[in-house]
PDB file of N, CA and C in Angstrom:
ATOM      1  N   ASN U   1      10.672 -11.748  12.892  1.00 84.00           N
ATOM      2  CA  ASN U   1      10.642 -11.439  14.296  1.00 84.00           C
ATOM      3  C   ASN U   1       9.667 -10.278  14.521  1.00 84.00           C
ATOM      4  N   LEU U   2       8.699 -10.501  15.377  1.00 92.00           N
ATOM      5  CA  LEU U   2       7.664  -9.494  15.614  1.00 92.00           C
ATOM      6  C   LEU U   2       8.210  -8.214  16.244  1.00 92.00           C
ATOM      7  N   LEU U   3       9.130  -8.346  17.171  1.00 96.00           N
ATOM      8  CA  LEU U   3       9.676  -7.169  17.839  1.00 96.00           C
ATOM      9  C   LEU U   3      10.492  -6.311  16.876  1.00 96.00           C
ATOM     10  N   LEU U   4      11.267  -6.950  16.020  1.00 96.00           N
ATOM     11  CA  LEU U   4      12.050  -6.208  15.030  1.00 96.00           C
ATOM     12  C   LEU U   4      11.129  -5.476  14.057  1.00 96.00           C
ATOM     13  N   ARG U   5      10.082  -6.148  13.590  1.00 92.00           N
ATOM     14  CA  ARG U   5       9.132  -5.518  12.664  1.00 92.00           C
ATOM     15  C   ARG U   5       8.477  -4.305  13.324  1.00 92.00           C
ATOM     16  N   ALA U   6       8.075  -4.433  14.583  1.00 95.00           N
ATOM     17  CA  ALA U   6       7.452  -3.317  15.299  1.00 95.00           C
ATOM     18  C   ALA U   6       8.429  -2.146  15.431  1.00 95.00           C
ATOM     19  N   GLN U   7       9.672  -2.443  15.719  1.00 97.00           N
ATOM     20  CA  GLN U   7      10.680  -1.394  15.866  1.00 97.00           C
ATOM     21  C   GLN U   7      10.944  -0.681  14.537  1.00 97.00           C
ATOM     22  N   VAL U   8      11.044  -1.454  13.468  1.00 95.00           N
ATOM     23  CA  VAL U   8      11.296  -0.866  12.141  1.00 95.00           C
ATOM     24  C   VAL U   8      10.133   0.026  11.719  1.00 95.00           C
ATOM     25  N   THR U   9       8.897  -0.441  11.870  1.00 94.00           N
ATOM     26  CA  THR U   9       7.757   0.383  11.455  1.00 94.00           C
ATOM     27  C   THR U   9       7.624   1.622  12.341  1.00 94.00           C
ATOM     28  N   ARG U  10       7.928   1.518  13.613  1.00 96.00           N
ATOM     29  CA  ARG U  10       7.886   2.685  14.508  1.00 96.00           C
ATOM     30  C   ARG U  10       8.898   3.739  14.051  1.00 96.00           C
ATOM     31  N   GLU U  11      10.118   3.303  13.722  1.00 97.00           N
ATOM     32  CA  GLU U  11      11.151   4.237  13.271  1.00 97.00           C
ATOM     33  C   GLU U  11      10.822   4.839  11.906  1.00 97.00           C
ATOM     34  N   LEU U  12      10.249   4.027  11.000  1.00 95.00           N
ATOM     35  CA  LEU U  12       9.816   4.565   9.707  1.00 95.00           C
ATOM     36  C   LEU U  12       8.796   5.668   9.899  1.00 95.00           C
ATOM     37  N   ARG U  13       7.789   5.413  10.717  1.00 96.00           N
ATOM     38  CA  ARG U  13       6.743   6.417  10.968  1.00 96.00           C
ATOM     39  C   ARG U  13       7.342   7.685  11.580  1.00 96.00           C
ATOM     40  N   ARG U  14       8.189   7.530  12.574  1.00 97.00           N
ATOM     41  CA  ARG U  14       8.797   8.690  13.234  1.00 97.00           C
ATOM     42  C   ARG U  14       9.590   9.526  12.227  1.00 97.00           C
ATOM     43  N   HIS U  15      10.422   8.842  11.457  1.00 96.00           N
ATOM     44  CA  HIS U  15      11.277   9.518  10.477  1.00 96.00           C
ATOM     45  C   HIS U  15      10.441  10.279   9.443  1.00 96.00           C
ATOM     46  N   LEU U  16       9.432   9.634   8.884  1.00 95.00           N
ATOM     47  CA  LEU U  16       8.623  10.254   7.837  1.00 95.00           C
ATOM     48  C   LEU U  16       7.748  11.376   8.383  1.00 95.00           C
ATOM     49  N   GLU U  17       7.169  11.198   9.547  1.00 95.00           N
ATOM     50  CA  GLU U  17       6.301  12.236  10.105  1.00 95.00           C
ATOM     51  C   GLU U  17       7.099  13.474  10.505  1.00 95.00           C
ATOM     52  N   GLU U  18       8.348  13.296  10.922  1.00 95.00           N
ATOM     53  CA  GLU U  18       9.203  14.453  11.208  1.00 95.00           C
ATOM     54  C   GLU U  18       9.471  15.275   9.953  1.00 95.00           C
ATOM     55  N   ARG U  19       9.315  14.664   8.798  1.00 92.00           N
ATOM     56  CA  ARG U  19       9.564  15.334   7.531  1.00 92.00           C
ATOM     57  C   ARG U  19       8.274  15.758   6.823  1.00 92.00           C
ATOM     58  N   GLY U  20       7.178  15.783   7.557  1.00 92.00           N
ATOM     59  CA  GLY U  20       5.929  16.310   7.019  1.00 92.00           C
ATOM     60  C   GLY U  20       5.064  15.334   6.257  1.00 92.00           C
ATOM     61  N   PHE U  21       5.351  14.044   6.319  1.00 94.00           N
ATOM     62  CA  PHE U  21       4.524  13.046   5.642  1.00 94.00           C
ATOM     63  C   PHE U  21       3.291  12.728   6.478  1.00 94.00           C
ATOM     64  N   VAL U  22       2.192  12.443   5.801  1.00 93.00           N
ATOM     65  CA  VAL U  22       0.944  12.056   6.451  1.00 93.00           C
ATOM     66  C   VAL U  22       0.777  10.544   6.297  1.00 93.00           C
ATOM     67  N   ASP U  23       0.461   9.881   7.392  1.00 93.00           N
ATOM     68  CA  ASP U  23       0.199   8.438   7.376  1.00 93.00           C
ATOM     69  C   ASP U  23      -1.233   8.229   6.893  1.00 93.00           C
ATOM     70  N   VAL U  24      -1.416   7.542   5.762  1.00 91.00           N
ATOM     71  CA  VAL U  24      -2.749   7.275   5.223  1.00 91.00           C
ATOM     72  C   VAL U  24      -2.991   5.773   5.177  1.00 91.00           C
ATOM     73  N   GLU U  25      -4.249   5.432   5.069  1.00 88.00           N
ATOM     74  CA  GLU U  25      -4.639   4.031   4.912  1.00 88.00           C
ATOM     75  C   GLU U  25      -5.653   3.960   3.787  1.00 88.00           C
ATOM     76  N   THR U  26      -5.364   3.173   2.764  1.00 84.00           N
ATOM     77  CA  THR U  26      -6.273   3.044   1.629  1.00 84.00           C
ATOM     78  C   THR U  26      -7.099   1.771   1.793  1.00 84.00           C
ATOM     79  N   PRO U  27      -8.223   1.678   1.090  1.00 82.00           N
ATOM     80  CA  PRO U  27      -9.128   0.533   1.257  1.00 82.00           C
ATOM     81  C   PRO U  27      -8.487  -0.813   0.915  1.00 82.00           C
ATOM     82  N   LEU U  28      -8.930  -1.843   1.628  1.00 80.00           N
ATOM     83  CA  LEU U  28      -8.494  -3.202   1.309  1.00 80.00           C
ATOM     84  C   LEU U  28      -9.411  -3.868   0.292  1.00 80.00           C
ATOM     85  N   LEU U  29     -10.665  -3.469   0.242  1.00 80.00           N
ATOM     86  CA  LEU U  29     -11.588  -4.010  -0.753  1.00 80.00           C
ATOM     87  C   LEU U  29     -11.777  -2.967  -1.837  1.00 80.00           C
ATOM     88  N   THR U  30     -11.487  -3.340  -3.069  1.00 77.00           N
ATOM     89  CA  THR U  30     -11.526  -2.385  -4.176  1.00 77.00           C
ATOM     90  C   THR U  30     -11.933  -3.105  -5.457  1.00 77.00           C
ATOM     91  N   ARG U  31     -11.955  -2.391  -6.546  1.00 76.00           N
ATOM     92  CA  ARG U  31     -12.217  -3.002  -7.854  1.00 76.00           C
ATOM     93  C   ARG U  31     -10.951  -3.676  -8.357  1.00 76.00           C
ATOM     94  N   SER U  32     -11.113  -4.676  -9.160  1.00 74.00           N
ATOM     95  CA  SER U  32      -9.974  -5.337  -9.787  1.00 74.00           C
ATOM     96  C   SER U  32      -9.337  -4.388 -10.797  1.00 74.00           C
ATOM     97  N   THR U  33      -8.004  -4.430 -10.895  1.00 70.00           N
ATOM     98  CA  THR U  33      -7.285  -3.588 -11.844  1.00 70.00           C
ATOM     99  C   THR U  33      -6.464  -4.462 -12.783  1.00 70.00           C
ATOM    100  N   PRO U  34      -6.200  -3.995 -14.014  1.00 70.00           N
ATOM    101  CA  PRO U  34      -5.480  -4.811 -14.994  1.00 70.00           C
ATOM    102  C   PRO U  34      -3.965  -4.766 -14.769  1.00 70.00           C
ATOM    103  N   GLU U  35      -3.492  -5.384 -13.695  1.00 65.00           N
ATOM    104  CA  GLU U  35      -2.062  -5.437 -13.425  1.00 65.00           C
ATOM    105  C   GLU U  35      -1.557  -6.844 -13.724  1.00 65.00           C
ATOM    106  N   GLY U  36      -0.296  -7.074 -13.455  1.00 63.00           N
ATOM    107  CA  GLY U  36       0.331  -8.322 -13.831  1.00 63.00           C
ATOM    108  C   GLY U  36      -0.196  -9.570 -13.140  1.00 63.00           C
ATOM    109  N   ALA U  37      -0.389  -9.516 -11.837  1.00 67.00           N
ATOM    110  CA  ALA U  37      -0.796 -10.707 -11.092  1.00 67.00           C
ATOM    111  C   ALA U  37      -2.319 -10.826 -11.056  1.00 67.00           C
ATOM    112  N   ARG U  38      -2.794 -12.029 -10.759  1.00 74.00           N
ATOM    113  CA  ARG U  38      -4.227 -12.228 -10.590  1.00 74.00           C
ATOM    114  C   ARG U  38      -4.649 -11.713  -9.215  1.00 74.00           C
ATOM    115  N   ASP U  39      -5.877 -11.220  -9.133  1.00 78.00           N
ATOM    116  CA  ASP U  39      -6.410 -10.704  -7.874  1.00 78.00           C
ATOM    117  C   ASP U  39      -7.008 -11.828  -7.036  1.00 78.00           C
ATOM    118  N   TYR U  40      -6.929 -11.658  -5.729  1.00 80.00           N
ATOM    119  CA  TYR U  40      -7.771 -12.450  -4.839  1.00 80.00           C
ATOM    120  C   TYR U  40      -9.132 -11.789  -4.849  1.00 80.00           C
ATOM    121  N   LEU U  41     -10.183 -12.550  -5.070  1.00 84.00           N
ATOM    122  CA  LEU U  41     -11.529 -12.003  -5.173  1.00 84.00           C
ATOM    123  C   LEU U  41     -12.336 -12.337  -3.937  1.00 84.00           C
ATOM    124  N   VAL U  42     -13.160 -11.378  -3.507  1.00 85.00           N
ATOM    125  CA  VAL U  42     -14.017 -11.538  -2.333  1.00 85.00           C
ATOM    126  C   VAL U  42     -15.447 -11.273  -2.789  1.00 85.00           C
ATOM    127  N   PRO U  43     -16.339 -12.264  -2.634  1.00 87.00           N
ATOM    128  CA  PRO U  43     -17.719 -12.042  -3.081  1.00 87.00           C
ATOM    129  C   PRO U  43     -18.442 -11.033  -2.190  1.00 87.00           C
ATOM    130  N   SER U  44     -19.339 -10.279  -2.793  1.00 87.00           N
ATOM    131  CA  SER U  44     -20.155  -9.313  -2.068  1.00 87.00           C
ATOM    132  C   SER U  44     -21.430  -9.992  -1.592  1.00 87.00           C
ATOM    133  N   ARG U  45     -21.705  -9.915  -0.307  1.00 88.00           N
ATOM    134  CA  ARG U  45     -22.925 -10.498   0.254  1.00 88.00           C
ATOM    135  C   ARG U  45     -24.139  -9.666  -0.132  1.00 88.00           C
ATOM    136  N   VAL U  46     -23.996  -8.349  -0.168  1.00 88.00           N
ATOM    137  CA  VAL U  46     -25.138  -7.470  -0.434  1.00 88.00           C
ATOM    138  C   VAL U  46     -25.435  -7.284  -1.918  1.00 88.00           C
ATOM    139  N   SER U  47     -24.490  -7.608  -2.785  1.00 88.00           N
ATOM    140  CA  SER U  47     -24.704  -7.511  -4.233  1.00 88.00           C
ATOM    141  C   SER U  47     -24.317  -8.849  -4.866  1.00 88.00           C
ATOM    142  N   PRO U  48     -25.229  -9.816  -4.871  1.00 90.00           N
ATOM    143  CA  PRO U  48     -24.906 -11.137  -5.435  1.00 90.00           C
ATOM    144  C   PRO U  48     -24.374 -11.025  -6.863  1.00 90.00           C
ATOM    145  N   GLY U  49     -23.336 -11.780  -7.154  1.00 90.00           N
ATOM    146  CA  GLY U  49     -22.717 -11.767  -8.471  1.00 90.00           C
ATOM    147  C   GLY U  49     -21.646 -10.708  -8.621  1.00 90.00           C
ATOM    148  N   GLU U  50     -21.485  -9.840  -7.635  1.00 87.00           N
ATOM    149  CA  GLU U  50     -20.453  -8.806  -7.650  1.00 87.00           C
ATOM    150  C   GLU U  50     -19.304  -9.229  -6.744  1.00 87.00           C
ATOM    151  N   TRP U  51     -18.106  -8.731  -7.082  1.00 85.00           N
ATOM    152  CA  TRP U  51     -16.908  -9.129  -6.349  1.00 85.00           C
ATOM    153  C   TRP U  51     -16.057  -7.917  -6.020  1.00 85.00           C
ATOM    154  N   TYR U  52     -15.340  -7.998  -4.922  1.00 84.00           N
ATOM    155  CA  TYR U  52     -14.285  -7.052  -4.592  1.00 84.00           C
ATOM    156  C   TYR U  52     -12.957  -7.741  -4.855  1.00 84.00           C
ATOM    157  N   ALA U  53     -11.915  -6.963  -5.047  1.00 82.00           N
ATOM    158  CA  ALA U  53     -10.565  -7.520  -5.190  1.00 82.00           C
ATOM    159  C   ALA U  53      -9.714  -6.998  -4.043  1.00 82.00           C
ATOM    160  N   LEU U  54      -8.864  -7.858  -3.490  1.00 78.00           N
ATOM    161  CA  LEU U  54      -7.878  -7.412  -2.513  1.00 78.00           C
ATOM    162  C   LEU U  54      -6.765  -6.725  -3.286  1.00 78.00           C
ATOM    163  N   PRO U  55      -6.257  -5.584  -2.801  1.00 71.00           N
ATOM    164  CA  PRO U  55      -5.300  -4.809  -3.604  1.00 71.00           C
ATOM    165  C   PRO U  55      -3.966  -5.516  -3.786  1.00 71.00           C
ATOM    166  N   GLN U  56      -3.446  -5.447  -5.012  1.00 69.00           N
ATOM    167  CA  GLN U  56      -2.101  -5.952  -5.282  1.00 69.00           C
ATOM    168  C   GLN U  56      -1.071  -4.957  -4.785  1.00 69.00           C
ATOM    169  N   SER U  57      -1.445  -3.689  -4.771  1.00 67.00           N
ATOM    170  CA  SER U  57      -0.587  -2.623  -4.265  1.00 67.00           C
ATOM    171  C   SER U  57      -1.452  -1.377  -4.116  1.00 67.00           C
ATOM    172  N   PRO U  58      -1.013  -0.410  -3.317  1.00 66.00           N
ATOM    173  CA  PRO U  58      -1.837   0.773  -3.081  1.00 66.00           C
ATOM    174  C   PRO U  58      -1.713   1.857  -4.151  1.00 66.00           C
ATOM    175  N   GLN U  59      -1.001   1.612  -5.237  1.00 69.00           N
ATOM    176  CA  GLN U  59      -0.772   2.648  -6.241  1.00 69.00           C
ATOM    177  C   GLN U  59      -2.063   3.177  -6.863  1.00 69.00           C
ATOM    178  N   LEU U  60      -3.099   2.388  -6.841  1.00 69.00           N
ATOM    179  CA  LEU U  60      -4.376   2.786  -7.413  1.00 69.00           C
ATOM    180  C   LEU U  60      -4.878   4.110  -6.834  1.00 69.00           C
ATOM    181  N   PHE U  61      -4.530   4.390  -5.595  1.00 78.00           N
ATOM    182  CA  PHE U  61      -5.073   5.556  -4.905  1.00 78.00           C
ATOM    183  C   PHE U  61      -4.144   6.767  -4.916  1.00 78.00           C
ATOM    184  N   LYS U  62      -2.968   6.648  -5.499  1.00 77.00           N
ATOM    185  CA  LYS U  62      -1.998   7.743  -5.502  1.00 77.00           C
ATOM    186  C   LYS U  62      -2.550   9.016  -6.131  1.00 77.00           C
ATOM    187  N   GLN U  63      -3.142   8.885  -7.300  1.00 78.00           N
ATOM    188  CA  GLN U  63      -3.634  10.067  -8.002  1.00 78.00           C
ATOM    189  C   GLN U  63      -4.745  10.757  -7.218  1.00 78.00           C
ATOM    190  N   LEU U  64      -5.613   9.988  -6.577  1.00 83.00           N
ATOM    191  CA  LEU U  64      -6.688  10.592  -5.783  1.00 83.00           C
ATOM    192  C   LEU U  64      -6.125  11.407  -4.625  1.00 83.00           C
ATOM    193  N   LEU U  65      -5.108  10.884  -3.966  1.00 85.00           N
ATOM    194  CA  LEU U  65      -4.498  11.603  -2.850  1.00 85.00           C
ATOM    195  C   LEU U  65      -3.820  12.890  -3.331  1.00 85.00           C
ATOM    196  N   MET U  66      -3.117  12.814  -4.457  1.00 83.00           N
ATOM    197  CA  MET U  66      -2.429  13.996  -4.978  1.00 83.00           C
ATOM    198  C   MET U  66      -3.434  15.069  -5.413  1.00 83.00           C
ATOM    199  N   VAL U  67      -4.506  14.671  -6.093  1.00 85.00           N
ATOM    200  CA  VAL U  67      -5.532  15.624  -6.516  1.00 85.00           C
ATOM    201  C   VAL U  67      -6.197  16.262  -5.295  1.00 85.00           C
ATOM    202  N   ALA U  68      -6.303  15.512  -4.211  1.00 88.00           N
ATOM    203  CA  ALA U  68      -6.920  16.030  -2.984  1.00 88.00           C
ATOM    204  C   ALA U  68      -5.990  16.976  -2.227  1.00 88.00           C
ATOM    205  N   GLY U  69      -4.766  17.138  -2.706  1.00 88.00           N
ATOM    206  CA  GLY U  69      -3.854  18.080  -2.084  1.00 88.00           C
ATOM    207  C   GLY U  69      -2.929  17.486  -1.034  1.00 88.00           C
ATOM    208  N   VAL U  70      -2.883  16.169  -0.943  1.00 89.00           N
ATOM    209  CA  VAL U  70      -1.962  15.520  -0.005  1.00 89.00           C
ATOM    210  C   VAL U  70      -0.616  15.407  -0.710  1.00 89.00           C
ATOM    211  N   GLU U  71       0.307  16.322  -0.386  1.00 89.00           N
ATOM    212  CA  GLU U  71       1.565  16.416  -1.124  1.00 89.00           C
ATOM    213  C   GLU U  71       2.636  15.452  -0.651  1.00 89.00           C
ATOM    214  N   ARG U  72       2.529  14.990   0.575  1.00 91.00           N
ATOM    215  CA  ARG U  72       3.486  14.008   1.111  1.00 91.00           C
ATOM    216  C   ARG U  72       2.696  13.003   1.932  1.00 91.00           C
ATOM    217  N   TYR U  73       2.690  11.778   1.475  1.00 91.00           N
ATOM    218  CA  TYR U  73       2.006  10.760   2.260  1.00 91.00           C
ATOM    219  C   TYR U  73       2.811   9.474   2.238  1.00 91.00           C
ATOM    220  N   TYR U  74       2.495   8.617   3.170  1.00 92.00           N
ATOM    221  CA  TYR U  74       3.062   7.270   3.177  1.00 92.00           C
ATOM    222  C   TYR U  74       2.040   6.328   3.780  1.00 92.00           C
ATOM    223  N   GLN U  75       2.216   5.086   3.470  1.00 90.00           N
ATOM    224  CA  GLN U  75       1.456   4.054   4.151  1.00 90.00           C
ATOM    225  C   GLN U  75       2.261   2.775   4.182  1.00 90.00           C
ATOM    226  N   ILE U  76       2.063   2.043   5.222  1.00 90.00           N
ATOM    227  CA  ILE U  76       2.635   0.708   5.347  1.00 90.00           C
ATOM    228  C   ILE U  76       1.473  -0.217   5.014  1.00 90.00           C
ATOM    229  N   ALA U  77       1.457  -0.702   3.773  1.00 84.00           N
ATOM    230  CA  ALA U  77       0.269  -1.325   3.195  1.00 84.00           C
ATOM    231  C   ALA U  77       0.395  -2.836   3.064  1.00 84.00           C
ATOM    232  N   ARG U  78      -0.690  -3.513   3.370  1.00 82.00           N
ATOM    233  CA  ARG U  78      -0.799  -4.941   3.098  1.00 82.00           C
ATOM    234  C   ARG U  78      -1.171  -5.110   1.630  1.00 82.00           C
ATOM    235  N   CYS U  79      -0.516  -6.041   0.946  1.00 79.00           N
ATOM    236  CA  CYS U  79      -0.760  -6.293  -0.474  1.00 79.00           C
ATOM    237  C   CYS U  79      -0.963  -7.790  -0.682  1.00 79.00           C
ATOM    238  N   PHE U  80      -1.742  -8.131  -1.706  1.00 78.00           N
ATOM    239  CA  PHE U  80      -2.094  -9.521  -1.969  1.00 78.00           C
ATOM    240  C   PHE U  80      -1.983  -9.794  -3.461  1.00 78.00           C
ATOM    241  N   ARG U  81      -1.328 -10.897  -3.823  1.00 76.00           N
ATOM    242  CA  ARG U  81      -1.215 -11.294  -5.239  1.00 76.00           C
ATOM    243  C   ARG U  81      -1.438 -12.792  -5.357  1.00 76.00           C
ATOM    244  N   ASP U  82      -2.370 -13.151  -6.205  1.00 75.00           N
ATOM    245  CA  ASP U  82      -2.684 -14.560  -6.430  1.00 75.00           C
ATOM    246  C   ASP U  82      -1.759 -15.090  -7.515  1.00 75.00           C
ATOM    247  N   GLU U  83      -0.537 -15.460  -7.112  1.00 74.00           N
ATOM    248  CA  GLU U  83       0.474 -15.946  -8.046  1.00 74.00           C
ATOM    249  C   GLU U  83       0.954 -17.327  -7.616  1.00 74.00           C
ATOM    250  N   ASP U  84       1.535 -18.033  -8.549  1.00 74.00           N
ATOM    251  CA  ASP U  84       2.160 -19.303  -8.199  1.00 74.00           C
ATOM    252  C   ASP U  84       3.313 -19.014  -7.251  1.00 74.00           C
ATOM    253  N   LEU U  85       3.459 -19.849  -6.234  1.00 74.00           N
ATOM    254  CA  LEU U  85       4.513 -19.630  -5.249  1.00 74.00           C
ATOM    255  C   LEU U  85       5.887 -19.829  -5.870  1.00 74.00           C
ATOM    256  N   ARG U  86       6.801 -18.909  -5.539  1.00 77.00           N
ATOM    257  CA  ARG U  86       8.193 -18.991  -5.965  1.00 77.00           C
ATOM    258  C   ARG U  86       9.040 -18.549  -4.786  1.00 77.00           C
ATOM    259  N   ALA U  87      10.313 -18.796  -4.871  1.00 77.00           N
ATOM    260  CA  ALA U  87      11.210 -18.448  -3.767  1.00 77.00           C
ATOM    261  C   ALA U  87      11.238 -16.949  -3.498  1.00 77.00           C
ATOM    262  N   ASP U  88      11.049 -16.128  -4.543  1.00 77.00           N
ATOM    263  CA  ASP U  88      11.143 -14.683  -4.376  1.00 77.00           C
ATOM    264  C   ASP U  88       9.795 -13.971  -4.285  1.00 77.00           C
ATOM    265  N   ARG U  89       8.706 -14.723  -4.153  1.00 74.00           N
ATOM    266  CA  ARG U  89       7.375 -14.110  -4.112  1.00 74.00           C
ATOM    267  C   ARG U  89       6.530 -14.761  -3.032  1.00 74.00           C
ATOM    268  N   GLN U  90       5.690 -13.956  -2.433  1.00 77.00           N
ATOM    269  CA  GLN U  90       4.722 -14.434  -1.460  1.00 77.00           C
ATOM    270  C   GLN U  90       3.346 -13.933  -1.888  1.00 77.00           C
ATOM    271  N   PRO U  91       2.293 -14.648  -1.545  1.00 79.00           N
ATOM    272  CA  PRO U  91       0.965 -14.179  -1.923  1.00 79.00           C
ATOM    273  C   PRO U  91       0.501 -12.969  -1.107  1.00 79.00           C
ATOM    274  N   GLU U  92       1.066 -12.779   0.081  1.00 80.00           N
ATOM    275  CA  GLU U  92       0.693 -11.671   0.956  1.00 80.00           C
ATOM    276  C   GLU U  92       1.975 -11.027   1.473  1.00 80.00           C
ATOM    277  N   PHE U  93       2.034  -9.697   1.425  1.00 83.00           N
ATOM    278  CA  PHE U  93       3.245  -9.026   1.878  1.00 83.00           C
ATOM    279  C   PHE U  93       2.910  -7.600   2.297  1.00 83.00           C
ATOM    280  N   THR U  94       3.854  -6.934   2.923  1.00 86.00           N
ATOM    281  CA  THR U  94       3.709  -5.542   3.355  1.00 86.00           C
ATOM    282  C   THR U  94       4.711  -4.703   2.581  1.00 86.00           C
ATOM    283  N   GLN U  95       4.280  -3.535   2.140  1.00 85.00           N
ATOM    284  CA  GLN U  95       5.218  -2.651   1.451  1.00 85.00           C
ATOM    285  C   GLN U  95       5.051  -1.220   1.954  1.00 85.00           C
ATOM    286  N   LEU U  96       6.149  -0.489   1.920  1.00 89.00           N
ATOM    287  CA  LEU U  96       6.123   0.937   2.225  1.00 89.00           C
ATOM    288  C   LEU U  96       5.854   1.660   0.922  1.00 89.00           C
ATOM    289  N   ASP U  97       4.794   2.437   0.902  1.00 86.00           N
ATOM    290  CA  ASP U  97       4.426   3.233  -0.263  1.00 86.00           C
ATOM    291  C   ASP U  97       4.483   4.684   0.157  1.00 86.00           C
ATOM    292  N   LEU U  98       5.246   5.510  -0.582  1.00 86.00           N
ATOM    293  CA  LEU U  98       5.272   6.929  -0.252  1.00 86.00           C
ATOM    294  C   LEU U  98       5.345   7.751  -1.513  1.00 86.00           C
ATOM    295  N   GLU U  99       4.794   8.950  -1.413  1.00 86.00           N
ATOM    296  CA  GLU U  99       4.755   9.869  -2.538  1.00 86.00           C
ATOM    297  C   GLU U  99       5.093  11.265  -2.056  1.00 86.00           C
ATOM    298  N   VAL U 100       5.772  12.030  -2.916  1.00 87.00           N
ATOM    299  CA  VAL U 100       6.123  13.417  -2.636  1.00 87.00           C
ATOM    300  C   VAL U 100       5.827  14.230  -3.889  1.00 87.00           C
ATOM    301  N   SER U 101       5.120  15.337  -3.716  1.00 83.00           N
ATOM    302  CA  SER U 101       4.861  16.265  -4.822  1.00 83.00           C
ATOM    303  C   SER U 101       5.703  17.511  -4.638  1.00 83.00           C
ATOM    304  N   PHE U 102       6.033  18.162  -5.725  1.00 80.00           N
ATOM    305  CA  PHE U 102       6.692  19.464  -5.695  1.00 80.00           C
ATOM    306  C   PHE U 102       7.921  19.477  -4.792  1.00 80.00           C
ATOM    307  N   THR U 103       8.816  18.557  -5.022  1.00 81.00           N
ATOM    308  CA  THR U 103      10.032  18.462  -4.208  1.00 81.00           C
ATOM    309  C   THR U 103      11.242  18.927  -5.012  1.00 81.00           C
ATOM    310  N   THR U 104      12.316  19.164  -4.313  1.00 82.00           N
ATOM    311  CA  THR U 104      13.565  19.531  -4.966  1.00 82.00           C
ATOM    312  C   THR U 104      14.561  18.395  -4.796  1.00 82.00           C
ATOM    313  N   GLN U 105      15.619  18.425  -5.569  1.00 83.00           N
ATOM    314  CA  GLN U 105      16.639  17.395  -5.472  1.00 83.00           C
ATOM    315  C   GLN U 105      17.289  17.413  -4.084  1.00 83.00           C
ATOM    316  N   ASP U 106      17.452  18.589  -3.487  1.00 84.00           N
ATOM    317  CA  ASP U 106      18.037  18.679  -2.159  1.00 84.00           C
ATOM    318  C   ASP U 106      17.178  18.002  -1.103  1.00 84.00           C
ATOM    319  N   GLU U 107      15.844  18.095  -1.257  1.00 77.00           N
ATOM    320  CA  GLU U 107      14.943  17.455  -0.294  1.00 77.00           C
ATOM    321  C   GLU U 107      15.035  15.935  -0.357  1.00 77.00           C
ATOM    322  N   LEU U 108      15.306  15.422  -1.556  1.00 72.00           N
ATOM    323  CA  LEU U 108      15.395  13.975  -1.691  1.00 72.00           C
ATOM    324  C   LEU U 108      16.668  13.469  -1.051  1.00 72.00           C
TER     325      LEU U 108
END
């Protein structure tokens, strides 16, 4: 249901931003990474023979954000996995990705 999805993402953003999280967006076209599922590949028009991969998940960028000093971030990320269809898997999905640095157990 589109209205329910909009309401849930609005409340997630409100809740996280009230707690000091920054909403980030990571690239959709990236290099292929050696993870479990196969990547969807997108050919490069400007570099023949080169390919981009659609991200399986945004974890690739976590370390860059932390090194850059972003201590609390989240994103509602589109993810893509080229896998055989099963009842519990979809080739395209949305996931909430969030990271916190230097936190205490009470904050969690």
